Coordinates of C-alpha atoms and ligand atoms in Angstrom, one line a residue:
X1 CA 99.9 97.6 111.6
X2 CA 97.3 99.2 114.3
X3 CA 94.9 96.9 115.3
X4 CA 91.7 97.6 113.6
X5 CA 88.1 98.0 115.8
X6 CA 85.9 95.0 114.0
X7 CA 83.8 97.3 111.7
X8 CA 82.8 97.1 108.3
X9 CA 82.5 101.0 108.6
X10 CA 85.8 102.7 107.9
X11 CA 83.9 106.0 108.0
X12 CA 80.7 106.8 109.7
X13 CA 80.1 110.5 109.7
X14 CA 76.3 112.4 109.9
X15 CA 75.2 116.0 109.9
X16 CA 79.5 117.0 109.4
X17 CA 79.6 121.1 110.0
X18 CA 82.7 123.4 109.8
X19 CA 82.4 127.4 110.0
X20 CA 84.7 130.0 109.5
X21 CA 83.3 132.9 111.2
X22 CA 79.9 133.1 109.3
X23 CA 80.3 130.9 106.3
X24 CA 79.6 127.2 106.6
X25 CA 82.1 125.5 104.3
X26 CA 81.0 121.7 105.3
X27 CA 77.4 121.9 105.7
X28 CA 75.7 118.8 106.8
X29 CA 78.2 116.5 105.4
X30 CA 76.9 112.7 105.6
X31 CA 79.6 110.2 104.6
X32 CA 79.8 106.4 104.6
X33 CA 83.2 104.8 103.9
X34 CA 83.2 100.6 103.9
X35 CA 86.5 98.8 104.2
X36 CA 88.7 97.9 101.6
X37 CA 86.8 100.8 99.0
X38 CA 88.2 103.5 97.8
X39 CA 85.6 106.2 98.3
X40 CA 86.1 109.4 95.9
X41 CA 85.1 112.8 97.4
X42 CA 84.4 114.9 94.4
X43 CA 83.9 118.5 94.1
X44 CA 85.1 122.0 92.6
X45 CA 87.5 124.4 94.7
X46 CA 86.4 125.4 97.7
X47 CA 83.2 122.7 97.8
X48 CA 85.0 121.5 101.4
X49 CA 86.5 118.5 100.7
X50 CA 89.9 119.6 102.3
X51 CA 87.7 120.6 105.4
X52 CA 85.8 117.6 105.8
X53 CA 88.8 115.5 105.6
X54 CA 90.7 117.7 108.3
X55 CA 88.0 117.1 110.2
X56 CA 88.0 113.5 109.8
X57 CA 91.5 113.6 110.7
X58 CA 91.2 115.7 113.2
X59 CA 93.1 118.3 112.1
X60 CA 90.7 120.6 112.4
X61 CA 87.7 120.8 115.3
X62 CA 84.3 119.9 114.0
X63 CA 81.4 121.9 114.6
X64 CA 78.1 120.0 114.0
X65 CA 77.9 116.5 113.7
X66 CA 79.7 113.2 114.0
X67 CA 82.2 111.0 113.0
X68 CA 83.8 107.7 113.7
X69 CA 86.9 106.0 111.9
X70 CA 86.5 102.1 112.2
X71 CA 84.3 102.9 115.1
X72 CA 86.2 104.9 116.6
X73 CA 84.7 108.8 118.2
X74 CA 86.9 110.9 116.3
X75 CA 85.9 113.8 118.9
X76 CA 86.7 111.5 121.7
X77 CA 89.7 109.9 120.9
X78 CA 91.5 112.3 118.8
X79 CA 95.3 110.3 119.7
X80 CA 93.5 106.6 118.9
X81 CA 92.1 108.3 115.3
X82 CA 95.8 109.6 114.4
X83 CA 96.8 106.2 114.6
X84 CA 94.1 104.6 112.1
X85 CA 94.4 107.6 109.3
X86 CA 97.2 108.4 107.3
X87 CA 97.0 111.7 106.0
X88 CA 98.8 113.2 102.6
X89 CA 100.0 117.0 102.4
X90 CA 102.5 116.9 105.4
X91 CA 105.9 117.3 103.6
X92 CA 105.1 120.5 103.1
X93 CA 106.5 120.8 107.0
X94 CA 109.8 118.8 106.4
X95 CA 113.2 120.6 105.7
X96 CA 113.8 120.5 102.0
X97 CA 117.4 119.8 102.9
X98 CA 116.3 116.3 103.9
X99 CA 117.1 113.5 101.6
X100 CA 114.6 111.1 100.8
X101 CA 115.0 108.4 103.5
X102 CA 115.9 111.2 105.8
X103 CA 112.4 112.6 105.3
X104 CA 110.6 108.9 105.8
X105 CA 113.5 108.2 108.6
X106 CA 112.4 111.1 110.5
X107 CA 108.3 110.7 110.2
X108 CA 108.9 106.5 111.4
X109 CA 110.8 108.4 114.2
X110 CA 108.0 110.8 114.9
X111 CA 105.8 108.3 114.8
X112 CA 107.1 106.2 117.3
X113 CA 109.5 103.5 115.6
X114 CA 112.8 102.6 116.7
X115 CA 115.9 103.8 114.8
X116 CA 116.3 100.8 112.9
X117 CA 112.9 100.1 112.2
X118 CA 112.1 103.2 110.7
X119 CA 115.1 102.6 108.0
X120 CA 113.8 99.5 106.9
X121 CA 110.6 100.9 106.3
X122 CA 111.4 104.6 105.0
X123 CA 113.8 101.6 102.4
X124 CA 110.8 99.7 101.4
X125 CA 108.7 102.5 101.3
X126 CA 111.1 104.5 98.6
X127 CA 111.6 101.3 96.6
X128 CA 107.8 100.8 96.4
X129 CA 106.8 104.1 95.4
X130 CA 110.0 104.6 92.6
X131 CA 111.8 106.3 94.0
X132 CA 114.8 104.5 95.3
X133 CA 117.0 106.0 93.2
X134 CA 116.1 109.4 94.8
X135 CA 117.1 107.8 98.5
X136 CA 120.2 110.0 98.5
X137 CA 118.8 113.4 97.0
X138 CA 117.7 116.2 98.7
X139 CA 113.9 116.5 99.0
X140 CA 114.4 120.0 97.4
X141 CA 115.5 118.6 94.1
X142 CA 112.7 116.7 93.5
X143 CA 109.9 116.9 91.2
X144 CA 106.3 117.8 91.5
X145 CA 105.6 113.9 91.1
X146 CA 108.3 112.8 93.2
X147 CA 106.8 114.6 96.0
X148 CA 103.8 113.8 95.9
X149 CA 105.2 110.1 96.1
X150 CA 107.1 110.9 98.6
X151 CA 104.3 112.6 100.4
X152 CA 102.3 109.6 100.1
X153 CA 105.3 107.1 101.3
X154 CA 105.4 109.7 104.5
X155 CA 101.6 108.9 105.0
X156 CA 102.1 105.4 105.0
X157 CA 104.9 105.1 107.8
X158 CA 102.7 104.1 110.5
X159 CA 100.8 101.7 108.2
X160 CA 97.2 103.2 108.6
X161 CA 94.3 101.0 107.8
X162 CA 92.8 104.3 106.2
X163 CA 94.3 106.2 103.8
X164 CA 93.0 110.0 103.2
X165 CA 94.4 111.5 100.0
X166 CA 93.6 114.9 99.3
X167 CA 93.8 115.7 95.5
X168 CA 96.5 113.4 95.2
X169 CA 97.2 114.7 91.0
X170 CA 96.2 118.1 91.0
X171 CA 98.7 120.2 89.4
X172 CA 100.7 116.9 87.7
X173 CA 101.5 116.6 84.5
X174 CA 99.3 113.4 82.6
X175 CA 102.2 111.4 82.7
X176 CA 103.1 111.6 86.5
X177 CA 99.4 111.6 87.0
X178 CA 99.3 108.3 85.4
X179 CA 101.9 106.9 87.9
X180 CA 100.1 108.3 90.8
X181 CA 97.4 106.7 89.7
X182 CA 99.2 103.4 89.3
X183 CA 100.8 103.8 92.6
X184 CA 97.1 104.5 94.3
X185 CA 96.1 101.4 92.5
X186 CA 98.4 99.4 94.4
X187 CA 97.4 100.1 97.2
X188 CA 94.2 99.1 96.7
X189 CA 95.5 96.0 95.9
X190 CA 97.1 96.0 99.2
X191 CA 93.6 96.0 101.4
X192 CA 93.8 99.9 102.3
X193 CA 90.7 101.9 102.4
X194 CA 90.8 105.0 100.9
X195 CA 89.3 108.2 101.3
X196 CA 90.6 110.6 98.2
X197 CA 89.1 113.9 97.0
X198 CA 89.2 115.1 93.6
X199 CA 88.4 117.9 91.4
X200 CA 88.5 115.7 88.3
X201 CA 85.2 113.0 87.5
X202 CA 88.0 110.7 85.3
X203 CA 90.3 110.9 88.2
X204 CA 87.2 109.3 90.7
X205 CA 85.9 107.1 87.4
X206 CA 89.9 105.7 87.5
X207 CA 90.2 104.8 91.2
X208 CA 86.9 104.9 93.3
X209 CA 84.6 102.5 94.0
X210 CA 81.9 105.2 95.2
X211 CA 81.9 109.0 94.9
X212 CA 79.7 111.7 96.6
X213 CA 79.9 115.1 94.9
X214 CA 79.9 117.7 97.2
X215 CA 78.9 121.3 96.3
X216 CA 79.1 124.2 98.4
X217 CA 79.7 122.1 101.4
X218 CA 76.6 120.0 101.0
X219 CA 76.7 116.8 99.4
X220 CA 74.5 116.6 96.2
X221 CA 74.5 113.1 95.0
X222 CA 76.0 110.1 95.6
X223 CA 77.0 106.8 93.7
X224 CA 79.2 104.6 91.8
X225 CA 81.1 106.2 89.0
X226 CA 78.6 105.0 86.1
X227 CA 75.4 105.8 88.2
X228 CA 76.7 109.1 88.6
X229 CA 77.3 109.1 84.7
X230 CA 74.2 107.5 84.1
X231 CA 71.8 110.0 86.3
X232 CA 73.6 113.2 84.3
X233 CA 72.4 110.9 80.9
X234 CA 75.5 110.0 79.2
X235 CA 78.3 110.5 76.6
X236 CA 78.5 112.1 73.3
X237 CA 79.1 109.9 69.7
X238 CA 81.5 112.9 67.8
X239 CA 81.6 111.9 64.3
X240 CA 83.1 113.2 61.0
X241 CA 82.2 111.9 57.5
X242 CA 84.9 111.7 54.9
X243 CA 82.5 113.0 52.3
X244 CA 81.3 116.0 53.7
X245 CA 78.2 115.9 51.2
X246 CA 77.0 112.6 52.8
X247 CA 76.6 114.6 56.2
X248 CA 72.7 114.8 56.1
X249 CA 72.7 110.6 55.4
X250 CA 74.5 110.0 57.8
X251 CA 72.8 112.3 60.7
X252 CA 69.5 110.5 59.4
X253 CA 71.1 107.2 59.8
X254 CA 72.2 108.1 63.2
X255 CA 68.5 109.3 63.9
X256 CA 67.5 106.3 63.1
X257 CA 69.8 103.8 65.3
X258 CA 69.6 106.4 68.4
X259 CA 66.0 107.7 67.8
X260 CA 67.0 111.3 68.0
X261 CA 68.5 113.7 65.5
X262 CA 72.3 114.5 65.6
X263 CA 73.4 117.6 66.4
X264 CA 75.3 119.1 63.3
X265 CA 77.9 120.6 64.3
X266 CA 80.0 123.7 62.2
X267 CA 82.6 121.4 60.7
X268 CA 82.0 120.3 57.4
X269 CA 81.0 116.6 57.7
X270 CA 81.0 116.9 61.6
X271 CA 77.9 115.8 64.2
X272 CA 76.9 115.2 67.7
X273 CA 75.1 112.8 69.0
X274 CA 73.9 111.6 72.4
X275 CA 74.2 108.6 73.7
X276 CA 72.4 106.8 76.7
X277 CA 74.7 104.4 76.9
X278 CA 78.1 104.2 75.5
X279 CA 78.1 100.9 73.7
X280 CA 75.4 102.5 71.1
X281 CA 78.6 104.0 69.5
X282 CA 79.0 100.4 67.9
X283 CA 75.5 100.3 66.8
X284 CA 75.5 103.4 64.6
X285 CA 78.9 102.5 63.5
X286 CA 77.8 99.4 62.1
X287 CA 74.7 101.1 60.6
X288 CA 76.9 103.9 59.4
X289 CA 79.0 101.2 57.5
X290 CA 75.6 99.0 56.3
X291 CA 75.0 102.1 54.3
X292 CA 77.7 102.3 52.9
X293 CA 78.7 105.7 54.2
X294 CA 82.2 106.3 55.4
X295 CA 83.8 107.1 58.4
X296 CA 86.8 110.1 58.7
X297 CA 86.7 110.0 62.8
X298 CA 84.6 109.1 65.6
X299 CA 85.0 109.6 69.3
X300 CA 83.0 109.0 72.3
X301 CA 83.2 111.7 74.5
X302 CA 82.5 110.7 78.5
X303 CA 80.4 113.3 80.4
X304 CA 82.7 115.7 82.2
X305 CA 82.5 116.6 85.8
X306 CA 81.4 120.4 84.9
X307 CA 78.6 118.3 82.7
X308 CA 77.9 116.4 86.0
X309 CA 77.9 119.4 88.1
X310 CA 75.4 121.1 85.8
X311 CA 73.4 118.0 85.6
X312 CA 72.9 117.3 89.4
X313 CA 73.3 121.2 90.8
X314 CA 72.3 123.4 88.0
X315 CA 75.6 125.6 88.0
X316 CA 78.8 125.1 86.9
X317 CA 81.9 123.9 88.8
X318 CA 83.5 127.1 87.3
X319 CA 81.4 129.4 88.7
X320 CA 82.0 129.3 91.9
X321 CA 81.5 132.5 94.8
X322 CA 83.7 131.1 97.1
X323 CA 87.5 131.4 96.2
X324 CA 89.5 129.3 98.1
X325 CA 91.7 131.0 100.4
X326 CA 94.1 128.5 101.4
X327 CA 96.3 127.4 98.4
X328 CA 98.3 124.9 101.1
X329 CA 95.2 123.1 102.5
X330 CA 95.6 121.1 99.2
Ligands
ATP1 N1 91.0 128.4 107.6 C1 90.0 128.9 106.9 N2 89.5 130.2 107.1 C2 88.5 130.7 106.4 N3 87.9 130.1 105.3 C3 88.4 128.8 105.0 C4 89.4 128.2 105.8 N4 89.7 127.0 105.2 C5 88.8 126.9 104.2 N5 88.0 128.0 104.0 C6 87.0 128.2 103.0 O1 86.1 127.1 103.1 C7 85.7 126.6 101.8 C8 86.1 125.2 101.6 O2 87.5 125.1 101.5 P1 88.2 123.7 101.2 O3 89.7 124.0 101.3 O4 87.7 122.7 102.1 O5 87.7 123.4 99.8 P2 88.2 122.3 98.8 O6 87.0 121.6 98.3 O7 89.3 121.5 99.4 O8 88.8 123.1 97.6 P3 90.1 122.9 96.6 O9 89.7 122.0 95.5 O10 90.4 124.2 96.1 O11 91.2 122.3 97.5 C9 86.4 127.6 100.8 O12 85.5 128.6 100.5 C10 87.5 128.2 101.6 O13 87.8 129.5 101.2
MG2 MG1 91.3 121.1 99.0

């Protein structure tokens, strides 16, 4: 592994600014990324996540501002930075005739390692990430998932202290997404830091230890998962009675455990209410019960990120000016 600077700071960046021609696309991006966390950049398409980690990663110049990886200058000493970050989204560049272990073979190689070395590793690597079996097949016969695996094996070669994962389920289906997510866990477990941008709020309540939500290239709030959840207020209690005639009982009930009136919605026995903090949902279920009124369904419904983005920036993420123009920047 590279030897790490001494520095609780994995990332130190202040006053981050990228422009394309007019248009600032990272706009005074401030980011703090400790050790060992897993730090969640979240933000609709085009809010300049992909930028600011390029720039990070030095894949792209910066143009305001600065940044240092474990205390590293990231302007400075561009070669030294390369060696601390691993980066997802290269496979894109890598022959599709490759096999699996060719690919990783070839990126140990590129990176440095001798022959042999780079076998063991690109071995370990495919066993850890599931796809051993896939060691002999041609990276064009793969799936979406099993690229993405492979992509993140690729990024691991060098064994980088920080890990940079850029939308690293986008576009998977929910199974495959939970096995990404499963494989990102572990390597967590394994002491890397990492920096990963999302579009999705359950993807960065899953994995990260911290989030910033960045909008329009400006970050607009900041915070664990559950005080981001908390400062948009909260989840919903969706309920349906099994007697739709016992609707008004219940939603007077419910006003009376939360304070506040349900919100009735058009389906016959059905209701909203919200919550300021999720374990309420027991409270007006055991209320609910204590008058003897009866259940058909309940649900609690988390806030969702185009609920946080309305919360903390007044639009939605939907509706957005700026359409991305790079589809391969993910
Ligand atoms: N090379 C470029 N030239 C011109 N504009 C660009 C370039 N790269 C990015 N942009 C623009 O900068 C903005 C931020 O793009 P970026 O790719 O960082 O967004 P993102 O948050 O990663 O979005 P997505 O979720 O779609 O990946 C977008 O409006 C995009 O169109
Ligand atoms: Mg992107």
């Amino acid at each position: 592994m590279t030897p790490v600077p001494d520095t609780d700071l994995a990332v130190a960046a202040s006053g981050l600014v990228k422009t394309f021609d007019d248009f600032r696309a990272v706009d005074g991006i401030d980011l703090e990324v400790r050790r060992g966390e897993v730090f969640g950049v979240l933000g609709p398409n085009g809010a300049g996540k992909t930028t600011t980690l390029k720039m990070l990663a030095t894949l792209l110049p910066m143009d305001g501002g600065e940044a240092s990886i474990f205390g590293v200058d990231v302007r400075r000493h561009p070669h030294m930075i390369r060696q601390l970050v691993g980066v997802t989204g290269q496979y894109a560049s890598v022959d599709e005739n490759l096999t699996g272990s060719e690919n990783l073979w070839l990126f140990g190689r590129l990176q440095g390692l001798s022959s042999a070395r780079a076998k063991v590793i690109a071995k370990d690597l495919l066993e850890r990430f599931g796809l051993a079996e896939a060691r002999d097949k041609q990276i064009k016969t793969f799936s979406g998932g099993m690229r993405r695996r492979l992509d993140l094996a690729a990024s691991l070669i060098s064994q980088p202290p920080l890990i940079f994962l850029d939308e690293p389920t986008t576009g998977l289906d929910p199974r495959t997404r939970g096995q990404m997510w499963e494989t990102i866990r572990e390597l967590i477990r394994d002491g890397s830091t990492v920096l990963l941008t999302t579009q999705y709020l359950d993807e960065a309540d899953q994995l990260a230890d911290r989030i910033a939500v960045i909008d329009r290239g400006i970050k607009v709030a900041e915070g664990t998962p559950d005080e981001l959840k908390t400062s948009v207020g909260s989840s919903t209690l969706q309920l349906r009675m099994s007697d739709p005639d016992e609707t008004v009982g219940a939603a007077d009930v419910v006003r009376r455990v939360l304070g506040e009136a349900p919100v009735l919605t058009p389906e016959a026995g059905g209701m909203n209410a919200a919550l300021t903090d999720a374990n309420q949902a027991a409270d007006v279920l055991i209320a609910l019960r204590q008058s003897g009124l009866s259940i058909a369904s309940a649900t609690v419904q988390k806030p969702t990120l185009d609920e946080v983005f309305m919360a903390i920036t007044g639009h939605s993420a939907e509706d957005e000016t700026h359409e991305p123009q790079m589809e391969a920047s993910r």
